[in-house]
PDB file of C-alpha atoms in Angstrom:
ATOM      1  CA  THR A   1       4.131  -4.625  -8.317  1.00  0.00           C
ATOM      2  CA  ILE A   2       2.296  -4.584  -5.216  1.00  0.00           C
ATOM      3  CA  LEU A   3       0.811  -1.889  -3.291  1.00  0.00           C
ATOM      4  CA  PHE A   4      -0.019  -2.850   0.589  1.00  0.00           C
ATOM      5  CA  SER A   5      -2.040   0.035   2.352  1.00  0.00           C
ATOM      6  CA  ASP A   6      -2.768   0.210   6.035  1.00  0.00           C
ATOM      7  CA  VAL A   7      -4.285   2.844   8.230  1.00  0.00           C
ATOM      8  CA  ARG A   8      -2.143   4.618  11.099  1.00  0.00           C
ATOM      9  CA  GLY A   9      -3.604   4.656  14.671  1.00  0.00           C
ATOM     10  CA  PHE A  10      -6.415   2.184  13.496  1.00  0.00           C
ATOM     11  CA  THR A  11      -6.305   0.156  16.897  1.00  0.00           C
ATOM     12  CA  ASP A  12      -6.180   3.765  19.096  1.00  0.00           C
ATOM     13  CA  TYR A  13      -9.537   5.121  16.844  1.00  0.00           C
ATOM     14  CA  CYS A  14     -11.071   1.806  17.305  1.00  0.00           C
ATOM     15  CA  GLU A  15     -10.788   2.238  20.962  1.00  0.00           C
ATOM     16  CA  ALA A  16     -12.315   5.393  21.258  1.00  0.00           C
ATOM     17  CA  GLU A  17     -14.896   5.168  18.621  1.00  0.00           C
ATOM     18  CA  THR A  18     -18.305   2.607  18.197  1.00  0.00           C
ATOM     19  CA  PRO A  19     -18.782  -0.151  16.197  1.00  0.00           C
ATOM     20  CA  GLU A  20     -21.014   1.755  13.716  1.00  0.00           C
ATOM     21  CA  ASN A  21     -18.303   4.811  13.274  1.00  0.00           C
ATOM     22  CA  VAL A  22     -15.622   1.825  13.199  1.00  0.00           C
ATOM     23  CA  VAL A  23     -17.498   0.461  10.257  1.00  0.00           C
ATOM     24  CA  SER A  24     -18.266   3.632   8.470  1.00  0.00           C
ATOM     25  CA  PHE A  25     -14.934   4.950   8.416  1.00  0.00           C
ATOM     26  CA  LEU A  26     -13.482   1.350   7.509  1.00  0.00           C
ATOM     27  CA  ASN A  27     -15.366   1.692   4.515  1.00  0.00           C
ATOM     28  CA  LYS A  28     -14.740   5.395   3.228  1.00  0.00           C
ATOM     29  CA  SER A  29     -11.221   4.848   3.578  1.00  0.00           C
ATOM     30  CA  LEU A  30     -11.004   1.168   1.892  1.00  0.00           C
ATOM     31  CA  GLY A  31     -13.226   2.687  -0.983  1.00  0.00           C
ATOM     32  CA  ILE A  32     -10.959   5.674  -1.670  1.00  0.00           C
ATOM     33  CA  VAL A  33      -7.173   2.691  -1.758  1.00  0.00           C
ATOM     34  CA  ILE A  34      -9.957   0.426  -4.112  1.00  0.00           C
ATOM     35  CA  ASN A  35     -11.218   3.058  -6.408  1.00  0.00           C
ATOM     36  CA  ALA A  36      -7.268   4.570  -6.896  1.00  0.00           C
ATOM     37  CA  VAL A  37      -6.304   1.018  -7.438  1.00  0.00           C
ATOM     38  CA  HIS A  38      -8.756   0.199 -10.189  1.00  0.00           C
ATOM     39  CA  HIS A  39      -8.641   3.895 -11.894  1.00  0.00           C
ATOM     40  CA  HIS A  40      -5.017   2.739 -12.381  1.00  0.00           C
ATOM     41  CA  SER A  41      -5.744  -0.576 -13.752  1.00  0.00           C
ATOM     42  CA  GLY A  42      -4.651  -2.256 -10.572  1.00  0.00           C
ATOM     43  CA  ASP A  43      -6.412  -5.446  -9.090  1.00  0.00           C
ATOM     44  CA  VAL A  44      -7.488  -5.300  -5.547  1.00  0.00           C
ATOM     45  CA  ASP A  45      -6.257  -9.389  -3.540  1.00  0.00           C
ATOM     46  CA  LYS A  46      -7.718  -8.616  -0.582  1.00  0.00           C
ATOM     47  CA  MET A  47      -8.630  -6.897   1.844  1.00  0.00           C
ATOM     48  CA  ILE A  48      -6.876  -7.533   5.234  1.00  0.00           C
ATOM     49  CA  GLY A  49      -8.527  -5.525   8.451  1.00  0.00           C
ATOM     50  CA  ASP A  50      -7.847  -1.861   7.552  1.00  0.00           C
ATOM     51  CA  ALA A  51      -5.302  -3.013   5.138  1.00  0.00           C
ATOM     52  CA  VAL A  52      -5.599  -3.216   1.367  1.00  0.00           C
ATOM     53  CA  LEU A  53      -2.954  -5.541  -0.648  1.00  0.00           C
ATOM     54  CA  ALA A  54      -3.694  -5.234  -4.011  1.00  0.00           C
ATOM     55  CA  TYR A  55      -0.981  -5.672  -7.251  1.00  0.00           C
ATOM     56  CA  PHE A  56      -0.524  -4.448 -10.743  1.00  0.00           C
ATOM     57  CA  GLN A  57       0.951  -6.457 -13.968  1.00  0.00           C
ATOM     58  CA  GLY A  58       2.473  -5.221 -16.927  1.00  0.00           C
ATOM     59  CA  ASP A  59       5.160  -2.950 -18.452  1.00  0.00           C
ATOM     60  CA  ASP A  60       4.226   0.099 -16.674  1.00  0.00           C
ATOM     61  CA  ALA A  61       2.737  -1.272 -13.512  1.00  0.00           C
ATOM     62  CA  GLU A  62       5.369   0.428 -11.465  1.00  0.00           C
ATOM     63  CA  VAL A  63       3.729   3.754 -12.938  1.00  0.00           C
ATOM     64  CA  ARG A  64       0.390   2.535 -12.686  1.00  0.00           C
ATOM     65  CA  ALA A  65       0.738   1.440  -8.698  1.00  0.00           C
ATOM     66  CA  LEU A  66       3.033   4.902  -7.764  1.00  0.00           C
ATOM     67  CA  ARG A  67      -0.013   6.819  -9.561  1.00  0.00           C
ATOM     68  CA  ALA A  68      -2.498   5.132  -7.660  1.00  0.00           C
ATOM     69  CA  ALA A  69      -0.998   5.256  -4.305  1.00  0.00           C
ATOM     70  CA  GLN A  70      -0.608   9.230  -4.947  1.00  0.00           C
ATOM     71  CA  GLU A  71      -4.179   9.534  -5.489  1.00  0.00           C
ATOM     72  CA  ALA A  72      -5.062   7.398  -2.457  1.00  0.00           C
ATOM     73  CA  LEU A  73      -2.974   9.273  -0.131  1.00  0.00           C
ATOM     74  CA  ARG A  74      -4.418  13.160  -1.982  1.00  0.00           C
ATOM     75  CA  ASP A  75      -8.203  11.680  -1.744  1.00  0.00           C
ATOM     76  CA  ILE A  76      -7.650  10.483   2.316  1.00  0.00           C
ATOM     77  CA  ILE A  77      -6.434  13.889   2.470  1.00  0.00           C
ATOM     78  CA  GLN A  78      -9.164  16.090   0.926  1.00  0.00           C
ATOM     79  CA  ALA A  79     -11.791  13.386   2.428  1.00  0.00           C
ATOM     80  CA  GLU A  80     -10.526  14.708   5.941  1.00  0.00           C
ATOM     81  CA  HIS A  81     -10.272  11.464   7.144  1.00  0.00           C
ATOM     82  CA  PRO A  82      -9.505  11.253  11.299  1.00  0.00           C
ATOM     83  CA  ARG A  83      -6.601   8.661  10.057  1.00  0.00           C
ATOM     84  CA  GLY A  84      -4.063   8.823   7.343  1.00  0.00           C
ATOM     85  CA  VAL A  85      -3.023   5.560   5.798  1.00  0.00           C
ATOM     86  CA  GLY A  86       0.771   4.368   4.899  1.00  0.00           C
ATOM     87  CA  ILE A  87       1.507   2.571   1.899  1.00  0.00           C
ATOM     88  CA  GLY A  88       4.355   0.262   0.642  1.00  0.00           C
ATOM     89  CA  ILE A  89       5.094  -0.581  -2.923  1.00  0.00           C
ATOM     90  CA  TYR A  90       7.600  -3.107  -4.404  1.00  0.00           C
ATOM     91  CA  SER A  91       8.367  -4.899  -7.433  1.00  0.00           C
ATOM     92  CA  GLY A  92       9.098  -8.560  -7.393  1.00  0.00           C
ATOM     93  CA  ASP A  93       7.879 -12.138  -8.934  1.00  0.00           C
ATOM     94  CA  VAL A  94       4.838 -13.824  -7.105  1.00  0.00           C
ATOM     95  CA  VAL A  95       2.827 -16.435  -7.520  1.00  0.00           C
ATOM     96  CA  VAL A  96      -1.104 -15.421  -8.087  1.00  0.00           C
ATOM     97  CA  GLY A  97      -3.085 -18.948  -7.451  1.00  0.00           C
ATOM     98  CA  THR A  98      -5.294 -21.382  -5.042  1.00  0.00           C
ATOM     99  CA  ILE A  99      -3.783 -22.279  -2.183  1.00  0.00           C
ATOM    100  CA  GLY A 100      -5.473 -24.111   0.565  1.00  0.00           C
ATOM    101  CA  THR A 101      -7.040 -27.384   1.038  1.00  0.00           C
ATOM    102  CA  THR A 102      -9.766 -29.200   0.103  1.00  0.00           C
ATOM    103  CA  ASP A 103     -12.255 -27.969   2.653  1.00  0.00           C
ATOM    104  CA  ARG A 104     -11.385 -24.160   1.965  1.00  0.00           C
ATOM    105  CA  MET A 105      -9.440 -22.830  -0.937  1.00  0.00           C
ATOM    106  CA  GLY A 106      -8.873 -19.072  -1.620  1.00  0.00           C
ATOM    107  CA  PHE A 107      -7.126 -17.221  -4.472  1.00  0.00           C
ATOM    108  CA  THR A 108      -4.057 -14.971  -3.847  1.00  0.00           C
ATOM    109  CA  ILE A 109      -1.068 -13.752  -4.771  1.00  0.00           C
ATOM    110  CA  ILE A 110       2.233 -14.718  -2.367  1.00  0.00           C
ATOM    111  CA  GLY A 111       5.874 -14.386  -1.881  1.00  0.00           C
ATOM    112  CA  ASP A 112       8.481 -12.664  -0.782  1.00  0.00           C
ATOM    113  CA  THR A 113       7.703  -9.635  -2.871  1.00  0.00           C
ATOM    114  CA  VAL A 114       4.469  -9.527  -1.085  1.00  0.00           C
ATOM    115  CA  ASN A 115       5.821  -9.734   2.352  1.00  0.00           C
ATOM    116  CA  VAL A 116       8.657  -6.776   1.434  1.00  0.00           C
ATOM    117  CA  ALA A 117       5.985  -4.480   0.229  1.00  0.00           C
ATOM    118  CA  SER A 118       4.307  -5.231   3.647  1.00  0.00           C
ATOM    119  CA  ARG A 119       7.214  -4.538   5.615  1.00  0.00           C
ATOM    120  CA  LEU A 120       7.464  -1.174   3.396  1.00  0.00           C
ATOM    121  CA  CYS A 121       3.913  -0.013   3.999  1.00  0.00           C
ATOM    122  CA  SER A 122       4.803  -0.373   8.008  1.00  0.00           C
ATOM    123  CA  ALA A 123       7.884   1.777   7.657  1.00  0.00           C
ATOM    124  CA  ALA A 124       5.846   4.780   5.814  1.00  0.00           C
ATOM    125  CA  LYS A 125       4.612   7.138   8.038  1.00  0.00           C
ATOM    126  CA  GLU A 126       0.704   8.198   8.103  1.00  0.00           C
ATOM    127  CA  GLY A 127       0.377  10.264   4.256  1.00  0.00           C
ATOM    128  CA  GLU A 128       3.519   8.745   2.853  1.00  0.00           C
ATOM    129  CA  ILE A 129       4.841   6.182   0.285  1.00  0.00           C
ATOM    130  CA  VAL A 130       7.517   3.822   1.071  1.00  0.00           C
ATOM    131  CA  ILE A 131       8.808   2.862  -2.475  1.00  0.00           C
ATOM    132  CA  ASP A 132      12.107   0.429  -3.335  1.00  0.00           C
ATOM    133  CA  LEU A 133      14.595   2.121  -5.436  1.00  0.00           C
ATOM    134  CA  ASN A 134      14.165  -0.391  -8.439  1.00  0.00           C
ATOM    135  CA  SER A 135      10.505   0.335  -8.707  1.00  0.00           C
ATOM    136  CA  TYR A 136      10.542   4.275  -8.307  1.00  0.00           C
ATOM    137  CA  HIS A 137      12.963   4.340 -10.912  1.00  0.00           C
ATOM    138  CA  ALA A 138      11.088   2.001 -13.060  1.00  0.00           C
ATOM    139  CA  ALA A 139       7.914   4.654 -12.915  1.00  0.00           C
ATOM    140  CA  LYS A 140      10.003   6.877 -14.689  1.00  0.00           C
ATOM    141  CA  THR A 141       9.199  10.002 -11.958  1.00  0.00           C
ATOM    142  CA  GLU A 142      10.259  13.353 -12.899  1.00  0.00           C
ATOM    143  CA  THR A 143      11.091  14.197  -9.420  1.00  0.00           C
ATOM    144  CA  SER A 144      14.161  13.205  -8.006  1.00  0.00           C
ATOM    145  CA  GLN A 145      13.882  12.360  -4.119  1.00  0.00           C
ATOM    146  CA  LEU A 146      16.806  11.056  -1.906  1.00  0.00           C
ATOM    147  CA  SER A 147      16.953   7.626  -1.161  1.00  0.00           C
ATOM    148  CA  GLU A 148      18.115   5.365   2.013  1.00  0.00           C
ATOM    149  CA  LYS A 149      18.255   2.017   3.495  1.00  0.00           C
ATOM    150  CA  VAL A 150      16.031   0.763   5.567  1.00  0.00           C
ATOM    151  CA  HIS A 151      15.978  -2.900   6.873  1.00  0.00           C
ATOM    152  CA  VAL A 152      13.041  -4.893   6.877  1.00  0.00           C
ATOM    153  CA  LYS A 153      12.260  -7.629   9.549  1.00  0.00           C
ATOM    154  CA  GLY A 154      12.940 -10.965   7.889  1.00  0.00           C
ATOM    155  CA  LYS A 155      15.552  -9.377   5.000  1.00  0.00           C
ATOM    156  CA  ASN A 156      19.432 -10.269   5.755  1.00  0.00           C
ATOM    157  CA  LYS A 157      20.304  -6.727   3.217  1.00  0.00           C
ATOM    158  CA  GLU A 158      19.144  -3.635   3.571  1.00  0.00           C
ATOM    159  CA  ILE A 159      16.552  -1.857   1.095  1.00  0.00           C
ATOM    160  CA  GLU A 160      17.544   1.118  -0.491  1.00  0.00           C
ATOM    161  CA  VAL A 161      13.610   2.944  -0.778  1.00  0.00           C
ATOM    162  CA  VAL A 162      12.498   6.385  -1.395  1.00  0.00           C
ATOM    163  CA  ARG A 163      10.067   8.061   0.808  1.00  0.00           C
ATOM    164  CA  ILE A 164       7.363   9.992  -1.017  1.00  0.00           C
ATOM    165  CA  ALA A 165       4.878  12.360   1.305  1.00  0.00           C
ATOM    166  CA  GLN A 166       1.600  13.771   0.967  1.00  0.00           C
ATOM    167  CA  PHE A 167       0.523  16.860   3.620  1.00  0.00           C
ATOM    168  CA  ARG A 168      -2.322  18.285   4.894  1.00  0.00           C
TER     169      ARG A 168
END
């Protein structure tokens, strides 16, 4: 299960702030998401600018990914950060390993599942998790949410998702 988070309005924030403030904000925001991922036994693949790509393995991967996302949003709201995050969660097959050339190799997680999680993250508003319906059901959440179908770039079929919002 892939969790992809991204700061909302980050470019605007960078334009209005000093580089030192941007780095401080980014370290705090990324730190909150990374701590939540680790707290729920996930692994961070990488930070990509203001985004975090993380993955969860095992039978309860969806449960832990959703809990990590909810914790991260709650903690960012409680920290009263000037910008919030949106989070996408999607489950499926991936390849974990090294890619690159003999001059430069990197360990990463790749596949269509990662791409879809990124697209669901893009569909999430600030303070919102967009999770595919299968992952939502696998997480055995006790609350029922209405689902909707969203079209994501690069996919022919719409994906049925649930939006879970955290409010300030």
